[in-house]
Structure formats: structure tokens, C-alpha cells
mmCIF file of C-alpha atoms in Angstrom:
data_model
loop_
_atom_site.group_PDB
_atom_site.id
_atom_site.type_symbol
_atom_site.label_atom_id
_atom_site.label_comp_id
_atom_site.label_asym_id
_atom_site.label_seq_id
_atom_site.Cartn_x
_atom_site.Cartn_y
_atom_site.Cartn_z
ATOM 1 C CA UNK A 95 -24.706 37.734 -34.859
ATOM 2 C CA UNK A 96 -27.301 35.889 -32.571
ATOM 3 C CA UNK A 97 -29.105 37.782 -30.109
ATOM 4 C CA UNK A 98 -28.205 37.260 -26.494
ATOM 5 C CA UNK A 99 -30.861 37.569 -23.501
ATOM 6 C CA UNK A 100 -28.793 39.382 -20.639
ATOM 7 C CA UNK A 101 -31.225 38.408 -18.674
ATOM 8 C CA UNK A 102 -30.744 34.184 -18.532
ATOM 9 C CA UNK A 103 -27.676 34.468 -18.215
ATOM 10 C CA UNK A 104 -26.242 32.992 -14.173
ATOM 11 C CA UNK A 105 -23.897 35.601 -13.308
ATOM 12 C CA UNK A 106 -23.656 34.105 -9.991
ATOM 13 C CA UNK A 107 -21.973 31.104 -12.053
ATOM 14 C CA UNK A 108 -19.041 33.474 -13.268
ATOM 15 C CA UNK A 109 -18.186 35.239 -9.280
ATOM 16 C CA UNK A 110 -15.436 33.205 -8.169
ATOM 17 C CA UNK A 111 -16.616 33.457 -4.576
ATOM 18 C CA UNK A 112 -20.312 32.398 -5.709
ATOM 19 C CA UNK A 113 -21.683 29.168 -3.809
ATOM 20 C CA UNK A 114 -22.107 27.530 -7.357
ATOM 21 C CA UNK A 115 -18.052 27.252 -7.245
ATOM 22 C CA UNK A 116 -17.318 25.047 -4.168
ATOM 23 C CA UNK A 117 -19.274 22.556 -2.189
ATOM 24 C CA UNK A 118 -21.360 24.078 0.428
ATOM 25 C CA UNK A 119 -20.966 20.536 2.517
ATOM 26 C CA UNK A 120 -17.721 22.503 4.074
ATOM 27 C CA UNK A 121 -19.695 24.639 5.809
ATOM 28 C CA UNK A 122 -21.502 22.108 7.909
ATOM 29 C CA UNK A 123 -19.322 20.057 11.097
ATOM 30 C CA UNK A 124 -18.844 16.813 9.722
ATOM 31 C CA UNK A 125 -21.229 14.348 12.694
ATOM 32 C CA UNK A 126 -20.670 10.580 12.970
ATOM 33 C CA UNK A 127 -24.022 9.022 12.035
ATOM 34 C CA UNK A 128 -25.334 7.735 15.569
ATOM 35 C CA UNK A 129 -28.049 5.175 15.922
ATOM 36 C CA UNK A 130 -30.669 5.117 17.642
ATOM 37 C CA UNK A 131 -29.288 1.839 19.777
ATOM 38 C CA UNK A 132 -26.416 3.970 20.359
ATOM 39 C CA UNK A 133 -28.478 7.044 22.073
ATOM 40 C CA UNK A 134 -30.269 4.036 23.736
ATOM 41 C CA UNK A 135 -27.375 2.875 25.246
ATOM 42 C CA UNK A 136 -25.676 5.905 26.040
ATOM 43 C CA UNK A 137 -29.028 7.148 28.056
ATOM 44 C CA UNK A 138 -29.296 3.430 30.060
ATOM 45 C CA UNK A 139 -25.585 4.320 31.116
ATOM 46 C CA UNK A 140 -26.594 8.180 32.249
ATOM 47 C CA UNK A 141 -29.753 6.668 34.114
ATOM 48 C CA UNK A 142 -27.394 4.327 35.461
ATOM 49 C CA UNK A 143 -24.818 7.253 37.306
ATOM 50 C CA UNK A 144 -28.365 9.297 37.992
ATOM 51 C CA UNK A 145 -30.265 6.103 39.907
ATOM 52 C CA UNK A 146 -26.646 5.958 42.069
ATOM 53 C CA UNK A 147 -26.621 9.353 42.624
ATOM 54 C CA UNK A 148 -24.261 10.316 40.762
ATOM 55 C CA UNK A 149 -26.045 13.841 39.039
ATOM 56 C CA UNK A 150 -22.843 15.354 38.127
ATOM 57 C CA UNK A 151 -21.480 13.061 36.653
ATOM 58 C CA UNK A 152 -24.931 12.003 34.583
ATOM 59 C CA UNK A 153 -25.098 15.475 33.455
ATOM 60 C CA UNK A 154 -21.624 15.672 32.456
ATOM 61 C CA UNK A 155 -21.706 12.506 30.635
ATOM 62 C CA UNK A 156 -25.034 13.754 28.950
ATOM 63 C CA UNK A 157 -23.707 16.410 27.718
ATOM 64 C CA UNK A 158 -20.241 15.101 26.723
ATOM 65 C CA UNK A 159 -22.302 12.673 24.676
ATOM 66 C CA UNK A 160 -24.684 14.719 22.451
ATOM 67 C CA UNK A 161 -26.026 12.381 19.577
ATOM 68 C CA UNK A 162 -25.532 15.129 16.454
ATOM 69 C CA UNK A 163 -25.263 12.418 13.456
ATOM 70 C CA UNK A 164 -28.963 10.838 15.249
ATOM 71 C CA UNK A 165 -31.688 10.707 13.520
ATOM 72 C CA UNK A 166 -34.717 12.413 14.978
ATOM 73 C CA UNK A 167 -36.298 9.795 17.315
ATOM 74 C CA UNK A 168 -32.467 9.426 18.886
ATOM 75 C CA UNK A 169 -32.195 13.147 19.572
ATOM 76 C CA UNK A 170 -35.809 12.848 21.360
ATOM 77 C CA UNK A 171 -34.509 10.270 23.548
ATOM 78 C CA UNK A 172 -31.198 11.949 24.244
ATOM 79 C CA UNK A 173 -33.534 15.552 25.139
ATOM 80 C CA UNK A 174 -35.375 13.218 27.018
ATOM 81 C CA UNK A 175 -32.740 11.964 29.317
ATOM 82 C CA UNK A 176 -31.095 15.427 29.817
ATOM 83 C CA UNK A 177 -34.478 16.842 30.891
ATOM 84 C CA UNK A 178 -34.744 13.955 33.316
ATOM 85 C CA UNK A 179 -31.412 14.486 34.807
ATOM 86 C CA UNK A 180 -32.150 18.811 35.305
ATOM 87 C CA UNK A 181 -35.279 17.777 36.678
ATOM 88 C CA UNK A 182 -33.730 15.120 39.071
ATOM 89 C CA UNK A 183 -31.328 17.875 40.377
ATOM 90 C CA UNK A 184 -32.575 20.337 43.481
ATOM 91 C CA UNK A 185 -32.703 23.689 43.128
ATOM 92 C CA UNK A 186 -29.900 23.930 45.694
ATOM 93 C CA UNK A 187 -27.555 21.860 43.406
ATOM 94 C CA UNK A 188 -27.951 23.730 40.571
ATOM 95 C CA UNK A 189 -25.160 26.212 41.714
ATOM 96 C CA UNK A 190 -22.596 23.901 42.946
ATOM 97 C CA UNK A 191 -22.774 21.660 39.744
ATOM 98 C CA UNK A 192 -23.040 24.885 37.266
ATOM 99 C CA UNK A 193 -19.719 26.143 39.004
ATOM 100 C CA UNK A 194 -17.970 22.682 38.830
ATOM 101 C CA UNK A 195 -18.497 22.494 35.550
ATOM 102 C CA UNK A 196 -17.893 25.578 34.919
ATOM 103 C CA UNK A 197 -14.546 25.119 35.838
ATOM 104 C CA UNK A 198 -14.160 21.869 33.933
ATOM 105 C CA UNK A 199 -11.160 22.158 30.864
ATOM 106 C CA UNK A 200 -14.444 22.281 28.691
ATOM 107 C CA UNK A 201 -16.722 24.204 31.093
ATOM 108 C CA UNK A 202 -17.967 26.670 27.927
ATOM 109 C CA UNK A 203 -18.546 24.235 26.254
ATOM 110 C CA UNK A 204 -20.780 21.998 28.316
ATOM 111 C CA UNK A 205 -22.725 25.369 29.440
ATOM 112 C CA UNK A 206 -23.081 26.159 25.556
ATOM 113 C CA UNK A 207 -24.697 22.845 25.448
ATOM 114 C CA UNK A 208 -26.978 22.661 27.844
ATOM 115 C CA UNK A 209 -28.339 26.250 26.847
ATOM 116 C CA UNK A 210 -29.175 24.629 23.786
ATOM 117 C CA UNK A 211 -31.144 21.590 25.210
ATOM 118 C CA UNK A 212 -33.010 23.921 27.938
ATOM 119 C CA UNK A 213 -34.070 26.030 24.558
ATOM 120 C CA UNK A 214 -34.639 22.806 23.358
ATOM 121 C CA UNK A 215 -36.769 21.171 25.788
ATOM 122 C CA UNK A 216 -38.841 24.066 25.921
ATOM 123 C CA UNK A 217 -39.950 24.049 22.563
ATOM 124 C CA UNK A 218 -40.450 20.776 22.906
ATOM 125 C CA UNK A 219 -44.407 20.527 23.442
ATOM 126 C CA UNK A 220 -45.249 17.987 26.507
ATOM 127 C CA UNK A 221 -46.914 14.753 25.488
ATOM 128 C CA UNK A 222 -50.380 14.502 24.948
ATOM 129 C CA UNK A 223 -51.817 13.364 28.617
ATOM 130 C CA UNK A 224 -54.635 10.753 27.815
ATOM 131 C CA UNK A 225 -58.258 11.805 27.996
ATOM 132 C CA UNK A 226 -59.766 10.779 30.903
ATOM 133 C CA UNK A 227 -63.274 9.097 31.116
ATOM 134 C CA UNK A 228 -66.290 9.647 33.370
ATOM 135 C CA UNK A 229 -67.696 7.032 35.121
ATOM 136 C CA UNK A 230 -71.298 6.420 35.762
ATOM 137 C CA UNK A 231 -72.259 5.704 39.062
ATOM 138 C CA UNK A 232 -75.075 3.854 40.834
ATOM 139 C CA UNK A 233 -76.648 7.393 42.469
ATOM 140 C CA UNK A 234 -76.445 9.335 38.838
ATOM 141 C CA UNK A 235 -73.642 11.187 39.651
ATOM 142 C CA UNK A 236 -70.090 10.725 37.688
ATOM 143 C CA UNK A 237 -66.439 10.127 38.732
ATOM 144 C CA UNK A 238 -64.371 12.727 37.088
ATOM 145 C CA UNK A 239 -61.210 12.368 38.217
ATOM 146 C CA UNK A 240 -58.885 15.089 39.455
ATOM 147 C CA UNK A 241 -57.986 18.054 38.057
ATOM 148 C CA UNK A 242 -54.115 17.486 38.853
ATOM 149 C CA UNK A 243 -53.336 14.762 36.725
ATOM 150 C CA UNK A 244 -54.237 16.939 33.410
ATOM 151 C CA UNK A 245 -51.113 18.636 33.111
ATOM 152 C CA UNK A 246 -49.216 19.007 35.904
ATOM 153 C CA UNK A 247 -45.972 17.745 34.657
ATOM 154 C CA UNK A 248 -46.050 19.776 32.007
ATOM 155 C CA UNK A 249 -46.214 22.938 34.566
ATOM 156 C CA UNK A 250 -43.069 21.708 36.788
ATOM 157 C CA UNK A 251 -40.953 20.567 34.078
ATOM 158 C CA UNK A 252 -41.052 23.990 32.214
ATOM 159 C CA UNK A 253 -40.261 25.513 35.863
ATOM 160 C CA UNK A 254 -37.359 23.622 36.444
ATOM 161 C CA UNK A 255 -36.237 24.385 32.498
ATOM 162 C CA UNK A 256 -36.515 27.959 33.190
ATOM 163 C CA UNK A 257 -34.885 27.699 36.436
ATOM 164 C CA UNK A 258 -31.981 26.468 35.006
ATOM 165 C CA UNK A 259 -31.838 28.775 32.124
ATOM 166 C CA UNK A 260 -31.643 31.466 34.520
ATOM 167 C CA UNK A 261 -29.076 29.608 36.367
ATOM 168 C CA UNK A 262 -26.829 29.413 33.566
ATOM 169 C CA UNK A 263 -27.345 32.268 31.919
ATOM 170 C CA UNK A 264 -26.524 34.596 35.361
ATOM 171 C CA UNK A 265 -23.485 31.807 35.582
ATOM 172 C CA UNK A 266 -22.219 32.389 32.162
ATOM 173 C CA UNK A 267 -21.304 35.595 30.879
ATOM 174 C CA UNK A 268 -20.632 34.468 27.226
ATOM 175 C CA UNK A 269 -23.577 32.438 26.973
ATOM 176 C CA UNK A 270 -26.522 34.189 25.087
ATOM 177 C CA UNK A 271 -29.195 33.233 23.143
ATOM 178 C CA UNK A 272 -27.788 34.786 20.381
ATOM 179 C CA UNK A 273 -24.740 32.607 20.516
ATOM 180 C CA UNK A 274 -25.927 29.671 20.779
ATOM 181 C CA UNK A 275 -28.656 30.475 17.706
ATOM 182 C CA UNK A 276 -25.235 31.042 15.418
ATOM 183 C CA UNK A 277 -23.175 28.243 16.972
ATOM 184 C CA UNK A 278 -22.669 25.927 13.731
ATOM 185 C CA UNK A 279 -23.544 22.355 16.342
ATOM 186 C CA UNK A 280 -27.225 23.770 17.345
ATOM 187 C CA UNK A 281 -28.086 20.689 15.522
ATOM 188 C CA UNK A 282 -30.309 19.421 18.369
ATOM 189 C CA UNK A 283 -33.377 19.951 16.229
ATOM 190 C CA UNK A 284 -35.042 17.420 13.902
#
């Protein structure tokens, strides 16, 4: 009788509720590939309702819309476009458009979704600002230019992030960061 090493032996292979007997695809939403034209598109149309004034309605639409099945440079654009339309929204707005669509027939849904691009956007780092240069001038002293421009977008668009988180989180009972960690769509990353 051969000799049998207990220890090679997958007993992982034999449980009939191990992974290694079904396909673990069935655990993942099945997303529409998107392109990147697509997400284009979709964020010229959002622009389109924000430029006529329209924020509800761009937000909405934004959020209606998320690109899951983009690839990585198409979900940048789309978190670019929502955090243009939050930041194109007064603080006085916020309110009146959480509680409108709040009441919307998918109100959780959309609130679920924008928690997830506010967490989003701010781990997005800001783009690198370009250095900028000295200039040498005729008396010996140098043009530095001002100290706002390093920055200073960066400052006011984590503000208005964080003003909206609080917004929707004291809006939303349901709507914790825990939740929307475990929801099986936080597919928003890369």
C-alpha cells in the first residue's frame, strides 16, 4: 500500500460549499462595459443641464448614470463631473435638493451613491498645480507670484466635499460609512 501525505491533500476541494465548487463570478453585479466616449458624452449632457441651471437635475442625472463597467480614466471623468456639479451647488441648496431627492422613488439609492463619490473624491488627491517660476527683474529683486494660486482649490473643494458629507449623512439615517464600504456596486474605484 502506497504511502499517502495527509498533508497535500486540498480538502477545501472535497467541502461542497468550498469556492473551488462554483464560479465566484456570481458574486460580483454583472456591469455593462462603458467606454470612455460614453462617460464623455454622458458628462457633456450633465454640463449641459448644470450651464442652464438646471443643478438638480445634473446631479440626478449624474448619479442615475454611474459608469461601473468604465475603465479607470472613464470613472475619473465621471468623479470629475459629479465633484463639479456639488461644487457648483450653494450651501443653501444643499438641503432643498438632498430632501427632493430624498423623496425621489429611488431617493436611497441616489444618497447611497453620492456617499460613495464624496468618499471618493476625497481620496482622490488634487492635481499636481504647476511649479511656478521666479522672474528676474531689472532692480535684483524677483517676481514670485502669489501664494494663493498654490493650492487653493484643493482647500475649497475638500470643504464643499465635507460639507456635503455632513449634509447627507445628518439627511440619511441609513446611510453610513459602513454601508456603503459593504455595498457590492462601491465599484467607483480603479
Amino acid at each position: 500500500m502506497a504511502e499517502i501525505n495527509w498533508r497535500t491533500i486540498n480538502v477545501d476541494a472535497l467541502d461542497p460549499d468550498s469556492a473551488y465548487n462554483f464560479d465566484l463570478s456570481t458574486f460580483t453585479p454583472n456591469v455593462q462595459p462603458v467606454s470612455t466616449a460614453d462617460v464623455q458624452t454622458l458628462a457633456g449632457q450633465v454640463k449641459q443641464l448644470l450651464r442652464g441651471g438646471d443643478q438638480e437635475g445634473a446631479l440626478a442625472g449624474a448619479l442615475e448614470n454611474v459608469p461601473y463597467g468604465a475603465d479607470a480614466q472613464g470613472k475619473d471623468i465621471h468623479l470629475a463631473t459629479v465633484t463639479e456639479i456639488l461644487q457648483s451647488i450653494r450651501q443653501a441648496e444643499m438641503t432643498p435638493i438632498l430632501q427632493k431627492m430624498h423623496q425621489a422613488h429611488n431617493g436611497a439609492e441616489l444618497c447611497d451613491t453620492l456617499m460613495k463619490y464624496l468618499y471618493k473624491g476625497m481620496a482622490t488627491p488634487p492635481p499636481a498645480q504647476p511649479a511656478r517660476a521666479s522672474t528676474a527683474q531689472q532692480g535684483g529683486f524677483s517676481q514670485i507670484g502669489s501664494r494663493a494660486g498654490a493650492g487653493e482649490g484643493q482647500g475649497h473643494g475638500m470643504s464643499v466635499l465635507l460639507s456635503w458629507h455632513e449634509k447627507v449623512s445628518s439627511r440619511q439615517e441609513g446611510c453610513t460609512p459602513s454601508r456603503i464600504a459593504a455595498d457590492s456596486k462601491s465599484s467607483l474605484s480603479k
